[in-house]
Short mmCIF file of C-alpha atoms and ligand atoms in Angstrom, two decimals:
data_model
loop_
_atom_site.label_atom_id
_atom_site.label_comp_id
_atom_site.label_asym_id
_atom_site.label_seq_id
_atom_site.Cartn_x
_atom_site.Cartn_y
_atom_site.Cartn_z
CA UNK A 13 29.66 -42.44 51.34
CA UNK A 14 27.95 -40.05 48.73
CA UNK A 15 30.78 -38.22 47.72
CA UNK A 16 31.22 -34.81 46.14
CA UNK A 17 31.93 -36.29 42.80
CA UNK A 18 34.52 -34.45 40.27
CA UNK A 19 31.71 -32.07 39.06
CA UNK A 20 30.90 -31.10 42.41
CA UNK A 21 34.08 -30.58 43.87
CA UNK A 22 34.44 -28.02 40.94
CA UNK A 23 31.44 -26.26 41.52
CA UNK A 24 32.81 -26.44 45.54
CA UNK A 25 35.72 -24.41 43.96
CA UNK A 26 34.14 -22.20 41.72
CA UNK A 27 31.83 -21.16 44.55
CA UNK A 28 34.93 -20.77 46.99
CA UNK A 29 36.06 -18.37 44.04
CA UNK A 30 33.17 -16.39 43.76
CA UNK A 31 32.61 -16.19 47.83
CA UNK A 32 36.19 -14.91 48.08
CA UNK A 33 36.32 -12.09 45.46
CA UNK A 34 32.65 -10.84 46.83
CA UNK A 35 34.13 -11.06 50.37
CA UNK A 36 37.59 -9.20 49.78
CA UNK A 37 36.05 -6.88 47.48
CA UNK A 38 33.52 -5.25 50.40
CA UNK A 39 34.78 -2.71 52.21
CA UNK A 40 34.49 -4.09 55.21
CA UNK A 41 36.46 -7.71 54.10
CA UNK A 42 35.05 -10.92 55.08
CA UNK A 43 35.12 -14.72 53.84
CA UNK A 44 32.41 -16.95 54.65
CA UNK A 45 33.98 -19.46 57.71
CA UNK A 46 32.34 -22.16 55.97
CA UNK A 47 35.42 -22.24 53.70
CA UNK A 48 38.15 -22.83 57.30
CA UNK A 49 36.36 -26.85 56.86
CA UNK A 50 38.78 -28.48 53.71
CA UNK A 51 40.94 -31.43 54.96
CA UNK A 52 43.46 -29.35 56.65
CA UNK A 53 40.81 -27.11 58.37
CA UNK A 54 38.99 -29.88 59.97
CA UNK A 55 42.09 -31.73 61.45
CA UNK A 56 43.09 -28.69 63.11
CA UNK A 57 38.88 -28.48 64.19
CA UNK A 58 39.58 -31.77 65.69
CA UNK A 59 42.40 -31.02 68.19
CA UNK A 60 40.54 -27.84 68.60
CA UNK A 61 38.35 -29.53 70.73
CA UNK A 62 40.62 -31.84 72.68
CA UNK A 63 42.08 -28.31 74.09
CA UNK A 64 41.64 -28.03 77.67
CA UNK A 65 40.35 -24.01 76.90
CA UNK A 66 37.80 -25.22 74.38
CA UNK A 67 35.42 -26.09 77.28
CA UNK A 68 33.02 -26.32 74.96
CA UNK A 69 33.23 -29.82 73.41
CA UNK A 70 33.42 -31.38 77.14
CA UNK A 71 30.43 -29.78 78.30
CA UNK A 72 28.64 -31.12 75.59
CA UNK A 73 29.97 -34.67 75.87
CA UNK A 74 28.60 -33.94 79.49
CA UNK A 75 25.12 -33.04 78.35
CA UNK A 76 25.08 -35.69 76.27
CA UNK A 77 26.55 -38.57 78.29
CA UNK A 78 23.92 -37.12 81.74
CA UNK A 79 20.78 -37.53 79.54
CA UNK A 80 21.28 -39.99 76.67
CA UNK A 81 18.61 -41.99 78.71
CA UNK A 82 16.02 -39.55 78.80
CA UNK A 83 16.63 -38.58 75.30
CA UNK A 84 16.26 -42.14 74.09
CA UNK A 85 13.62 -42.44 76.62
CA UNK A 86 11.96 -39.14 74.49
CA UNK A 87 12.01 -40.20 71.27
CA UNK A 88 10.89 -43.34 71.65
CA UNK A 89 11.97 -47.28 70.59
CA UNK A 90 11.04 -46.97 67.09
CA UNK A 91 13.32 -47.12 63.87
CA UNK A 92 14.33 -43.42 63.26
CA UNK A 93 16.80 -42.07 60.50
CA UNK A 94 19.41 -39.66 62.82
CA UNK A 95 20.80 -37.02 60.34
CA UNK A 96 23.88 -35.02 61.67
CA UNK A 97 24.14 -31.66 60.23
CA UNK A 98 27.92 -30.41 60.77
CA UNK A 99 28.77 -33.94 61.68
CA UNK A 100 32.99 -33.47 61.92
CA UNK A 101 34.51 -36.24 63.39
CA UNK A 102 31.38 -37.51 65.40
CA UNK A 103 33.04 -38.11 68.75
CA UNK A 104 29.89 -36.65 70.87
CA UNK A 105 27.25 -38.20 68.50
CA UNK A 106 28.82 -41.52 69.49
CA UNK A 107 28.08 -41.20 72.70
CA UNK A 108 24.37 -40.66 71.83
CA UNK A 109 24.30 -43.92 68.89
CA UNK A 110 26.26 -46.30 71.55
CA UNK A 111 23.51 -45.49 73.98
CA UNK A 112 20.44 -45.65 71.26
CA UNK A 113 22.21 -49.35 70.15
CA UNK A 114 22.45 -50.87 73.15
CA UNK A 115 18.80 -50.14 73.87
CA UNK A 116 17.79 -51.83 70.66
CA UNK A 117 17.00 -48.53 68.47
CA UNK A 118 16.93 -49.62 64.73
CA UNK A 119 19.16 -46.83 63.24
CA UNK A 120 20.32 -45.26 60.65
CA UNK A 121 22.60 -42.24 61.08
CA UNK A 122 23.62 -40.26 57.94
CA UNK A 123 26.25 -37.95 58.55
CA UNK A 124 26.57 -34.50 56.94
CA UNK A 125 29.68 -32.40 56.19
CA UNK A 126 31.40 -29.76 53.92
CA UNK A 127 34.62 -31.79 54.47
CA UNK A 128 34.74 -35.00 52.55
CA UNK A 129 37.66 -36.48 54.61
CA UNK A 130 35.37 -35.99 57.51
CA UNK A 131 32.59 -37.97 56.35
CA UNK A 132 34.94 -40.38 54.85
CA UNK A 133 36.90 -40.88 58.20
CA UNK A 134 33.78 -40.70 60.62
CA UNK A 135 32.30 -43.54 58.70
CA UNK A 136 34.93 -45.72 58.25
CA UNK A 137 35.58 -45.43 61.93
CA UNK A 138 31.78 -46.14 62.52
CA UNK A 139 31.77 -49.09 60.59
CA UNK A 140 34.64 -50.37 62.73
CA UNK A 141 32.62 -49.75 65.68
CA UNK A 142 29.32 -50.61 65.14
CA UNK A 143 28.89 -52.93 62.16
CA UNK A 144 25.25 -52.75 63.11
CA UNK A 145 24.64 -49.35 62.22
CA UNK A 146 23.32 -48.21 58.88
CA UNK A 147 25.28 -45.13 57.71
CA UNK A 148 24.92 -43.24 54.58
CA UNK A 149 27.43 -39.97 54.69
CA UNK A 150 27.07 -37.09 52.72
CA UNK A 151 30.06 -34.39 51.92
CA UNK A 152 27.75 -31.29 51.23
CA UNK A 153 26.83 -28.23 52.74
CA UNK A 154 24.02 -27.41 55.44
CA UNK A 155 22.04 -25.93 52.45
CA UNK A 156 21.90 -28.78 50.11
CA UNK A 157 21.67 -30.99 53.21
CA UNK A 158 18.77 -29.85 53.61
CA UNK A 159 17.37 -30.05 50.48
CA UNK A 160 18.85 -33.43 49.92
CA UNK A 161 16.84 -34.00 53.75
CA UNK A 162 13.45 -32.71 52.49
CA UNK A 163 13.43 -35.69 49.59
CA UNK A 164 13.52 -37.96 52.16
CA UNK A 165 10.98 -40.52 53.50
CA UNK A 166 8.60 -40.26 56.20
CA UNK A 167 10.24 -42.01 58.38
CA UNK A 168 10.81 -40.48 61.90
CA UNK A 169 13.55 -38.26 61.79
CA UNK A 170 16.11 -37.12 64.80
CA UNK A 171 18.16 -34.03 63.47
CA UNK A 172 21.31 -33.41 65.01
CA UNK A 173 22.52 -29.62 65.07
CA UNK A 174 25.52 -30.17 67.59
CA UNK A 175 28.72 -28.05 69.08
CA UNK A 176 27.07 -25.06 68.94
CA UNK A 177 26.94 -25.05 65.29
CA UNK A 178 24.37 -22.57 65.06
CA UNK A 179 26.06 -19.71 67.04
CA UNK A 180 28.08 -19.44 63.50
CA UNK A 181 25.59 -18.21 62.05
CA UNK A 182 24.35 -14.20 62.18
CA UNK A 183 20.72 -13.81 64.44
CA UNK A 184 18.69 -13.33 61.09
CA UNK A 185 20.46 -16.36 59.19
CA UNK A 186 20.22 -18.84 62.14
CA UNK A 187 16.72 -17.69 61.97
CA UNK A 188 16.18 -18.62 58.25
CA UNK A 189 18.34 -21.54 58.52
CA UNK A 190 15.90 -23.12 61.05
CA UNK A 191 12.52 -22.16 59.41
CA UNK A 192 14.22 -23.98 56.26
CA UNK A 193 15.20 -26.84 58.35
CA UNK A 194 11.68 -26.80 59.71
CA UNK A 195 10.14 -27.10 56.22
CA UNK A 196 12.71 -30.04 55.77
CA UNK A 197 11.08 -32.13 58.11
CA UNK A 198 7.86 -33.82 59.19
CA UNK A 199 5.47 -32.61 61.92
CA UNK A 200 6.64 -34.96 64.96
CA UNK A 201 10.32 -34.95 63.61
CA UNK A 202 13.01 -33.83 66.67
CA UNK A 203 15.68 -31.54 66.79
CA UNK A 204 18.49 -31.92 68.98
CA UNK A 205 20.44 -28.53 68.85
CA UNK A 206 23.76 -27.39 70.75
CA UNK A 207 23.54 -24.10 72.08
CA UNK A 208 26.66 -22.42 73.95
CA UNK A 209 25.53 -20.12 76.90
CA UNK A 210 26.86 -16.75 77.80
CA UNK A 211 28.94 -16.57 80.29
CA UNK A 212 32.13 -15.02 81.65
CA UNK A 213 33.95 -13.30 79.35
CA UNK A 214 37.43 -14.66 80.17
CA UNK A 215 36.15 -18.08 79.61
CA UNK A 216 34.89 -17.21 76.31
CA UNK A 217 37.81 -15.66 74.80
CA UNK A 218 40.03 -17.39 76.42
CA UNK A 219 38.44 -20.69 74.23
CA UNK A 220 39.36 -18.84 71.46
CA UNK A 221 42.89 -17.97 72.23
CA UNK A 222 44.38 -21.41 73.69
CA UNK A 223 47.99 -21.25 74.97
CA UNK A 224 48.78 -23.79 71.74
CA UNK A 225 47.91 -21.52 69.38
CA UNK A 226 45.75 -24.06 67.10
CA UNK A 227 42.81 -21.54 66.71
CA UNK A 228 44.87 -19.02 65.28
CA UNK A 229 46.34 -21.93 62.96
CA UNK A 230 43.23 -23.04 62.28
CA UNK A 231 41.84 -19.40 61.36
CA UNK A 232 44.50 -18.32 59.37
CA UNK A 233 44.21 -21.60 57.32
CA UNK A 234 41.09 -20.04 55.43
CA UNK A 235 44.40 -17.72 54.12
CA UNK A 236 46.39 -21.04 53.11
CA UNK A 237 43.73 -22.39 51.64
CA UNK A 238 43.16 -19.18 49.31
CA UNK A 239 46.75 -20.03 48.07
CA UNK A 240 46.80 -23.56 47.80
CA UNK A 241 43.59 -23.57 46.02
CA UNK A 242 43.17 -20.09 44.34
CA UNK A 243 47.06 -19.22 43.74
CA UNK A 244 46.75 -16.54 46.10
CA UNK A 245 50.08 -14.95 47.77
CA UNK A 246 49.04 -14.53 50.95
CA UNK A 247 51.99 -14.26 53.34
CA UNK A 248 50.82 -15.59 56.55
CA UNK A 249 53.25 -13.49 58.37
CA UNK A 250 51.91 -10.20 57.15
CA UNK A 251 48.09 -10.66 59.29
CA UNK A 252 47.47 -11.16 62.90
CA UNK A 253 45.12 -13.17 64.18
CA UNK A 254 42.43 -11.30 66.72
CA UNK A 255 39.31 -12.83 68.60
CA UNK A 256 37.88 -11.20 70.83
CA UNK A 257 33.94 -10.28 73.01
CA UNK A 258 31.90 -8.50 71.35
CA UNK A 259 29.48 -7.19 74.11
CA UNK A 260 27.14 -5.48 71.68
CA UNK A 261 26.58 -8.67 69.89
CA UNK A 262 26.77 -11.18 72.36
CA UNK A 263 29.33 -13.17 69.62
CA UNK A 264 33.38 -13.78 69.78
CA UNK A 265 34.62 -12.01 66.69
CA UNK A 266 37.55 -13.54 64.83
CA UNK A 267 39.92 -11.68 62.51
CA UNK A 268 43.06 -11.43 60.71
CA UNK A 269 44.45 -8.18 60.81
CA UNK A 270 47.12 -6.46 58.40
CA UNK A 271 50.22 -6.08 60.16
CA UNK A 272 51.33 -3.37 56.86
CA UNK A 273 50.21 -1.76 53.32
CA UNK A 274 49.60 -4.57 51.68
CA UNK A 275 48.81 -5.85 47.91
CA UNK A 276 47.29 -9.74 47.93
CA UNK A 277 47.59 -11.06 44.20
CA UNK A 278 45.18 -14.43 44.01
CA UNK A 279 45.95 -15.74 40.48
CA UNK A 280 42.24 -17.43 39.82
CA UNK A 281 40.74 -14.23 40.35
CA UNK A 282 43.00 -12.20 38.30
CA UNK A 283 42.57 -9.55 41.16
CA UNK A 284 45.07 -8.17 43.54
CA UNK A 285 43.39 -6.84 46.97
CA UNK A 286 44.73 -3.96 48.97
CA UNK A 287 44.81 -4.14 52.79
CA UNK A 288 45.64 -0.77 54.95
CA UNK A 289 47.62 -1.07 58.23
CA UNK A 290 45.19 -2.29 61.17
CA UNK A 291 42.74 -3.92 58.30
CA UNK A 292 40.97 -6.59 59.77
CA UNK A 293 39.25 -9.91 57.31
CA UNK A 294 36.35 -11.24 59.56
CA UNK A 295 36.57 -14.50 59.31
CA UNK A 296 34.11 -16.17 62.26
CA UNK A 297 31.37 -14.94 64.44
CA UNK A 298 30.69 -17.80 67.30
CA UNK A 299 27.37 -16.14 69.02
CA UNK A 300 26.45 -17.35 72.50
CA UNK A 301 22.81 -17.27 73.83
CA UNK A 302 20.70 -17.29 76.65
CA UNK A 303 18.50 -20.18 77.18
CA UNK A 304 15.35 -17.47 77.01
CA UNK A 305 16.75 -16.50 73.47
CA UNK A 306 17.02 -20.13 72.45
CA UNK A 307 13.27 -20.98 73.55
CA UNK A 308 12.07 -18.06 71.11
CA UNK A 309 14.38 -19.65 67.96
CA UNK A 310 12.43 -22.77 68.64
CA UNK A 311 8.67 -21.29 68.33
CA UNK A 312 9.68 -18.65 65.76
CA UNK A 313 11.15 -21.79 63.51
CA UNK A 314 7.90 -23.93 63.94
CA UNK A 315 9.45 -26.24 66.62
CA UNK A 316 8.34 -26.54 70.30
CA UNK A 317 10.92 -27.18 72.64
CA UNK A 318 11.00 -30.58 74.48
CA UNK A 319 13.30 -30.19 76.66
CA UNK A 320 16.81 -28.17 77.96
CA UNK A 321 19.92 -30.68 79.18
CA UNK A 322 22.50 -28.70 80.45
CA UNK A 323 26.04 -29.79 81.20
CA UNK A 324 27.31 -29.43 85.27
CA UNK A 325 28.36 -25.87 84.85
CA UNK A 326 25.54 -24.99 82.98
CA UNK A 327 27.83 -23.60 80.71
CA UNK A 328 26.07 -25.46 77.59
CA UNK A 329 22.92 -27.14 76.87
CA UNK A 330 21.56 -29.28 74.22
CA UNK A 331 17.90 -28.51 73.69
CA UNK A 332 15.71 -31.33 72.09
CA UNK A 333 12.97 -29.49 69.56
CA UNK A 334 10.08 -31.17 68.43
CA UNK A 335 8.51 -29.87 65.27
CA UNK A 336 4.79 -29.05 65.27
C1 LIG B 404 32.15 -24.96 64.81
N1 LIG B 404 32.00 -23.79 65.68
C2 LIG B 404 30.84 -23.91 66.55
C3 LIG B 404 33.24 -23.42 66.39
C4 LIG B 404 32.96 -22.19 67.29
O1 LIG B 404 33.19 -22.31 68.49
O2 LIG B 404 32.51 -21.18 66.77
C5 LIG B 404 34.39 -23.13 65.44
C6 LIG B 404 35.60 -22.61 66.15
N2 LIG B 404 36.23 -21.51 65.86
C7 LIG B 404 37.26 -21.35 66.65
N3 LIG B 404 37.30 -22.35 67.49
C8 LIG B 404 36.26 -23.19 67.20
#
């Protein structure tokens, strides 16, 4: 694996630093939910999406397991480089390399992820599994993914956007994100992106509020995180945690909400914050789409889509992208 290295893991921090004193310093308080992904983060990610209310990591495992043949069948038998953006702990993609093995594809997959003991776990279980495969992780984020993408080869390239991913992201920045992914990649490259579809609004929040409690746990880690790794005195018992439809955005809005006056010291940034009663930290925006919304992402990015797989309920589909 290619990973951070000490310099980078400082700069990782430094940048955490900076994101969190811009973010708490608005007046509307936010931190950027890239930061919930350190080890702890994406454990709790993991059993996220065993939970029987997060429907959407089955539905996906659905699309994926329906239409691996038609996908492989799409892209063709050729040696192709399959580069996970967001990779986590890679228990869909599997699904899809198993399949493109056993039909002979000569592969190499190169997982991407902020979280270092992802990469570092996914591969060493991939290696275990298929000694075959050619893998070459990479602990980084989506932006220097990319960049570190567009210095690649020529060879033909399979992107892998999965999980819904992209419904993290605010309209204009998923926009940006996938015109910059575009340039990334070579004309005839594919795209195989996760969207989640609107739907009933019980199901949706209710994905984000499991009986278990691990989402909340797993938002208000961003919090412990700010302590372990900033000296911040958050106490955990002090903020609610709140998700919840938002009908004018088509998105699930998740916050932690100050139960009291409050004064937050974090140590590294020599700053206390103040938080009023009611005061809510956005932490995560998970946007959901309509399939007509997710045809018009394609062509304004520069991609043309292939094809739509949806999962039984239609709840979720993966949408294949070819660039032109
Ligand atoms: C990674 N991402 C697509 C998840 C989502 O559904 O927005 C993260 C998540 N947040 C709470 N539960 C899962």
């Amino acid at each position: 694996m290619m990973s951070p290295g000490q310099d980078n893991v400082s700069k990782m921090q430094e940048e955490f630093a900076v994101d969190v004193l811009k973010g708490l310093s608005q007046p509307v308080k936010s931190i950027p939910c890239k930061y919930m992904y350190d080890e702890q983060g994406s454990e709790l990610f993991s059993q996220i999406m065993d939970l029987p209310e997060y429907y959407l990591t089955d539905c996906e495992k659905n699309c994926l397991e329906s239409h691996k043949e038609i996908i492989s069948d799409t892209i063709g038998p050729s040696n192709i480089n399959i580069v996970e953006l967001g990779a986590g702990d890679g228990m869909k993609t599997k699904i899809l390399l198993k399949h493109l093995l056993e039909c002979d594809h000569d592969l190499h997959y190169c997982p991407i992820d902020i979280s270092g003991s992802a990469v570092a776990n996914l591969s060493r279980s991939l290696n275990r599994e298929y000694p075959d495969l050619r893998i070459k992780g990479l602990a980084t984020d989506y932006f220097q993914g990319l960049t570190w993408l567009s210095q690649q080869n020529h060879a033909k390239k399979l992107i892998l956007f999965l999980g819904s991913n992209i419904g993290n992201f605010s309209p204009p920045e998923a926009r940006d994100f996938l015109r910059h992914l575009r340039k990334s990649i070579n004309v005839g490259d594919y795209l195989l992106i996760g969207f989640d579809l609107k739907k009933d609004i019980n199901t949706m929040q209710s994905a984000y509020n499991d009986s278990q409690g691990i989402t909340e746990q797993f938002i208000t880690n961003i919090l412990e995180r700010i302590n372990r790794d900033l000296g911040g005195e958050f106490e955990l018992n002090c903020f609610n945690y709140s998700s919840k439809w938002d009908n004018f955005d088509n998105a699930i809005k998740s916050y932690l909400i100050s139960i009291c006056n409050q004064q937050v010291y974090v140590r590294d940034l020599l700053t206390s914050f103040t938080f009023k009663t009611g005061e809510g930290i956005h932490i995560e925006s998970s946007y959901k789409f309509t399939i007509d919304q997710c045809l018009v992402m394609a062509e304004t990015a520069g991609f043309e889509v292939v094809e739509n797989y949806f999962d039984d309920r239609n709840y979720f589909a993966d949408s294949l992208w070819i660039a032109n």
